[in-house]
PDB file of C-alpha atoms in Angstrom:
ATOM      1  CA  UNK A   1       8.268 -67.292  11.432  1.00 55.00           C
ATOM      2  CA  UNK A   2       5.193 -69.152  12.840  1.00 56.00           C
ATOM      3  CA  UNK A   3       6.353 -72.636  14.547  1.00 62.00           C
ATOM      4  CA  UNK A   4       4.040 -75.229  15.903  1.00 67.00           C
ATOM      5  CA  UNK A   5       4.482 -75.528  19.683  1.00 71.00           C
ATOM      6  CA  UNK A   6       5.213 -78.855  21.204  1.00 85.00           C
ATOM      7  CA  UNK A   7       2.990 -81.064  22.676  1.00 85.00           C
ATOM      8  CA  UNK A   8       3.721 -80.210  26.553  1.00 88.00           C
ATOM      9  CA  UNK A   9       3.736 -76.535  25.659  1.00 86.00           C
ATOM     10  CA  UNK A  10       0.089 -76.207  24.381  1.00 83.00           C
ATOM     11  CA  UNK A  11      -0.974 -78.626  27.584  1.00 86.00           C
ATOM     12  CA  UNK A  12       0.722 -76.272  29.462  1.00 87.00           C
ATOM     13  CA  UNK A  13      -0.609 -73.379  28.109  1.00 86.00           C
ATOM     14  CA  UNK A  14      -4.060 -74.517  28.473  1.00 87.00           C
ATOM     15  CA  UNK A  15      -3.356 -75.880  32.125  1.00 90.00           C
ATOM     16  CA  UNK A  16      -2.850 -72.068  32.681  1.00 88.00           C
ATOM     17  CA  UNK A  17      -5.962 -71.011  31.212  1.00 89.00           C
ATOM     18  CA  UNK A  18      -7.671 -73.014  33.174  1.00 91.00           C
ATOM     19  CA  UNK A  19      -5.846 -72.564  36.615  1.00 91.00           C
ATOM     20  CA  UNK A  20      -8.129 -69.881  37.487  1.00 95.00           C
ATOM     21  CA  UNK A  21     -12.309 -69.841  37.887  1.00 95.00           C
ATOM     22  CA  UNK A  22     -12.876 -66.892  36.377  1.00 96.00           C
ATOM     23  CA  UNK A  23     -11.087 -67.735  32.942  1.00 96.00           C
ATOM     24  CA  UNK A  24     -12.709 -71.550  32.797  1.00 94.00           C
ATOM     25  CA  UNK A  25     -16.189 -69.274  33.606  1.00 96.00           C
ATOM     26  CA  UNK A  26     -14.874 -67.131  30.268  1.00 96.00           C
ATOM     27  CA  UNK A  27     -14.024 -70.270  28.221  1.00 96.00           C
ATOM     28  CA  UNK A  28     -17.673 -71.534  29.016  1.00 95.00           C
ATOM     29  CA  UNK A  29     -19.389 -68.765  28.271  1.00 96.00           C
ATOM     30  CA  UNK A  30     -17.575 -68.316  24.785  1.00 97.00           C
ATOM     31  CA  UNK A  31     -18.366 -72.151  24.312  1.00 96.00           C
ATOM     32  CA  UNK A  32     -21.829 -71.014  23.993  1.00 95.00           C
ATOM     33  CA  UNK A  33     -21.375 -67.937  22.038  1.00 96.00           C
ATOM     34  CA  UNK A  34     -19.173 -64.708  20.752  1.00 97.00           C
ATOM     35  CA  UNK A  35     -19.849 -61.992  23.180  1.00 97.00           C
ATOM     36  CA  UNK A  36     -18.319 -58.522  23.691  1.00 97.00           C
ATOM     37  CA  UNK A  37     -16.191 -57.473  26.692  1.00 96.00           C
ATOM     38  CA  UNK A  38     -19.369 -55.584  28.131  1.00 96.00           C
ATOM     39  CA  UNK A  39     -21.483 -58.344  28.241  1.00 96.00           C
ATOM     40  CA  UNK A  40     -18.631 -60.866  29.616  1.00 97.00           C
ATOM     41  CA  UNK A  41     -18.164 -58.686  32.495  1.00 97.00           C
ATOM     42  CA  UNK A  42     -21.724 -58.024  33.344  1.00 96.00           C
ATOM     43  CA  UNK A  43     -22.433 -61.842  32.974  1.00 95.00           C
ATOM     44  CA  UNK A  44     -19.364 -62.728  35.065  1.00 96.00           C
ATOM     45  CA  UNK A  45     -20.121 -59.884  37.486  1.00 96.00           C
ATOM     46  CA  UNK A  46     -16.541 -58.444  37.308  1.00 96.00           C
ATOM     47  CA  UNK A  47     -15.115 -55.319  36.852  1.00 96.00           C
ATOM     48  CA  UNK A  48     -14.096 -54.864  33.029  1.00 95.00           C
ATOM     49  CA  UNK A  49     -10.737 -54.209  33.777  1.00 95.00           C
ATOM     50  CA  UNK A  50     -10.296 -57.719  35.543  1.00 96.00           C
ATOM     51  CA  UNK A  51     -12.099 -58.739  32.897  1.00 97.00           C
ATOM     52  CA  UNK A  52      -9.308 -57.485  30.390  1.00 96.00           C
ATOM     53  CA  UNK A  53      -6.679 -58.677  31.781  1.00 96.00           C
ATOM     54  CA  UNK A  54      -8.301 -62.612  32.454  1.00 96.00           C
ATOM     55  CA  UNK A  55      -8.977 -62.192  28.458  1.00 97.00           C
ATOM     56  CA  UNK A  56      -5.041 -61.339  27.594  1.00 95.00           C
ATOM     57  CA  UNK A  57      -4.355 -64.414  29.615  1.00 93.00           C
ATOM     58  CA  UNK A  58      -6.835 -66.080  27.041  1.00 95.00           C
ATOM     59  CA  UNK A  59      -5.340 -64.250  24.037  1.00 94.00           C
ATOM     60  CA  UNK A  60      -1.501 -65.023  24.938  1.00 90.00           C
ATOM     61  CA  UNK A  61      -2.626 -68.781  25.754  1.00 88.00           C
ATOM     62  CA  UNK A  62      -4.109 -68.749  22.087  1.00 90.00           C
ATOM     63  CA  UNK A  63      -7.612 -69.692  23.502  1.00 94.00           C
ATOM     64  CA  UNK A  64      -9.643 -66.989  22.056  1.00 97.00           C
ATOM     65  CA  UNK A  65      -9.456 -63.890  19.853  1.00 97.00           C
ATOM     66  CA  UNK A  66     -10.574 -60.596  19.630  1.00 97.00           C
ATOM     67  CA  UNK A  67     -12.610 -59.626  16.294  1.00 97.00           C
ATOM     68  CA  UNK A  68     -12.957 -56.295  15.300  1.00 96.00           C
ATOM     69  CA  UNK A  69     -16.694 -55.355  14.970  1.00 94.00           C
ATOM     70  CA  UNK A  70     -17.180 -52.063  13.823  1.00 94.00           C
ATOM     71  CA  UNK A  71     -15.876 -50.103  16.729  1.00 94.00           C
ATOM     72  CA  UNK A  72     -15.743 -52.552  19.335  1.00 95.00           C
ATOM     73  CA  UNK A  73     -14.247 -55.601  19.720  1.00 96.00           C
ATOM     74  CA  UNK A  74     -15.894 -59.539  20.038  1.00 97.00           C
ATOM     75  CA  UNK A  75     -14.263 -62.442  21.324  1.00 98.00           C
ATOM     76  CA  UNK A  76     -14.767 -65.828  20.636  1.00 97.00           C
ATOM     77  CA  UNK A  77     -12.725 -68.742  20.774  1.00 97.00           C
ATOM     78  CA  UNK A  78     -10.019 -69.408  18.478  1.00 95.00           C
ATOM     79  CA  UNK A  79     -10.978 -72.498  17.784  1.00 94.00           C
ATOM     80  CA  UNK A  80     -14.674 -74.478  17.195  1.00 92.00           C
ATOM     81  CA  UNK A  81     -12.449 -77.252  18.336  1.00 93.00           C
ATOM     82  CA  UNK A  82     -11.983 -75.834  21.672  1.00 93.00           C
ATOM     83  CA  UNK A  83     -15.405 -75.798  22.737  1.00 92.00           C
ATOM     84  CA  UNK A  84     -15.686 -79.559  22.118  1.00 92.00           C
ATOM     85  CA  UNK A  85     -12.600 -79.965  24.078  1.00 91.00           C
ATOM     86  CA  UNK A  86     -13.793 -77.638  27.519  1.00 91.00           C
ATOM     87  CA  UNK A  87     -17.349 -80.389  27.054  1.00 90.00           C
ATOM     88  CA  UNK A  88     -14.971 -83.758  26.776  1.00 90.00           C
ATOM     89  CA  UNK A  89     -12.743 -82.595  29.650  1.00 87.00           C
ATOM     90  CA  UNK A  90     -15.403 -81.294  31.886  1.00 85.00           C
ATOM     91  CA  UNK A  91     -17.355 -84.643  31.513  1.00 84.00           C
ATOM     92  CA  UNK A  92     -14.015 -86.933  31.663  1.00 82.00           C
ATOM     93  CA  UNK A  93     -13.309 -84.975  34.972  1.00 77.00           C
ATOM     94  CA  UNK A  94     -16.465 -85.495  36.339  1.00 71.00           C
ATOM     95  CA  UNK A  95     -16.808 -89.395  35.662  1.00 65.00           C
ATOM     96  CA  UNK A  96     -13.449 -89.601  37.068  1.00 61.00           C
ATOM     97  CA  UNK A  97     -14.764 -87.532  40.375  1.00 59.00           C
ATOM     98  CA  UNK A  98     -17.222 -90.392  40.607  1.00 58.00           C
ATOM     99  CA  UNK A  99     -14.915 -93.291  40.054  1.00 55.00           C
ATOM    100  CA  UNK A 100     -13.648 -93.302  43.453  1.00 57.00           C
ATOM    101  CA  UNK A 101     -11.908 -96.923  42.916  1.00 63.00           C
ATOM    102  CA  UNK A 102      -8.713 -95.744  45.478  1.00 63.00           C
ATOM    103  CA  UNK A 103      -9.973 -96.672  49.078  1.00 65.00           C
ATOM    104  CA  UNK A 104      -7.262 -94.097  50.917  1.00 66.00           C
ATOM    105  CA  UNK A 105      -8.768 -91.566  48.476  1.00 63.00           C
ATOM    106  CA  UNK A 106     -10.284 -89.175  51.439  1.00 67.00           C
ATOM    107  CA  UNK A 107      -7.282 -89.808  54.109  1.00 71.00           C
ATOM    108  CA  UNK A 108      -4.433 -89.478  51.056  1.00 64.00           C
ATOM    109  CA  UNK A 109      -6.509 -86.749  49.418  1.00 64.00           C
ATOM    110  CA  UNK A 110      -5.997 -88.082  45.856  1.00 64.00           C
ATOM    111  CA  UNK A 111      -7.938 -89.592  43.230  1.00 58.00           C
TER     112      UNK A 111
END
């Protein structure tokens, strides 16, 4: 039986995905397009078996899936949605960055 997962549990899950540079480099690359496992490793410059298992992170977050193309497999992410979410975030996190309205910022290292 398919459930819906709570609200800290998919925030969680995505925290995760993007925890580590070489999965938010995946996410942005499948933001632009579907690509195969071949191409995502030679773009990322990685080894295709760290590739694999940075994509099962992906797959087990729900992020992405893998579509069956003939004999090989493309992945994309699971969602259009998602794409517009990685852009929103990325931006929010950068106008924060700039907003640097807490004056202990550098000594606390916060904000």
């Amino acid at each position: 039986m398919l459930t819906l997962a709570s609200d800290v549990e998919v925030l969680v899950r995505f925290g995760r995905a993007l925890a580590d540079p070489i999965r938010c480099r995946l996410l942005l690359a499948l933001r632009q397009a579907p690509a195969h496992p071949s191409d995502l490793a030679e773009a990322l410059g990685i080894s295709r078996t760290r590739l694999s298992n940075h994509l099962a992170c992906l797959r087990d977050c729900g992020l992405v899936i893998a579509v069956p193309v003939g004999r090989r497999t493309r992945y994309e992410l699971a969602d259009p949605r998602l794409g517009h979410a990685l852009d929103d975030l990325r931006t929010a996190v950068v106008a924060v960055e700039t907003d640097r309205t807490c004056a202990d910022a550098d000594e606390k290292g916060c904000c």
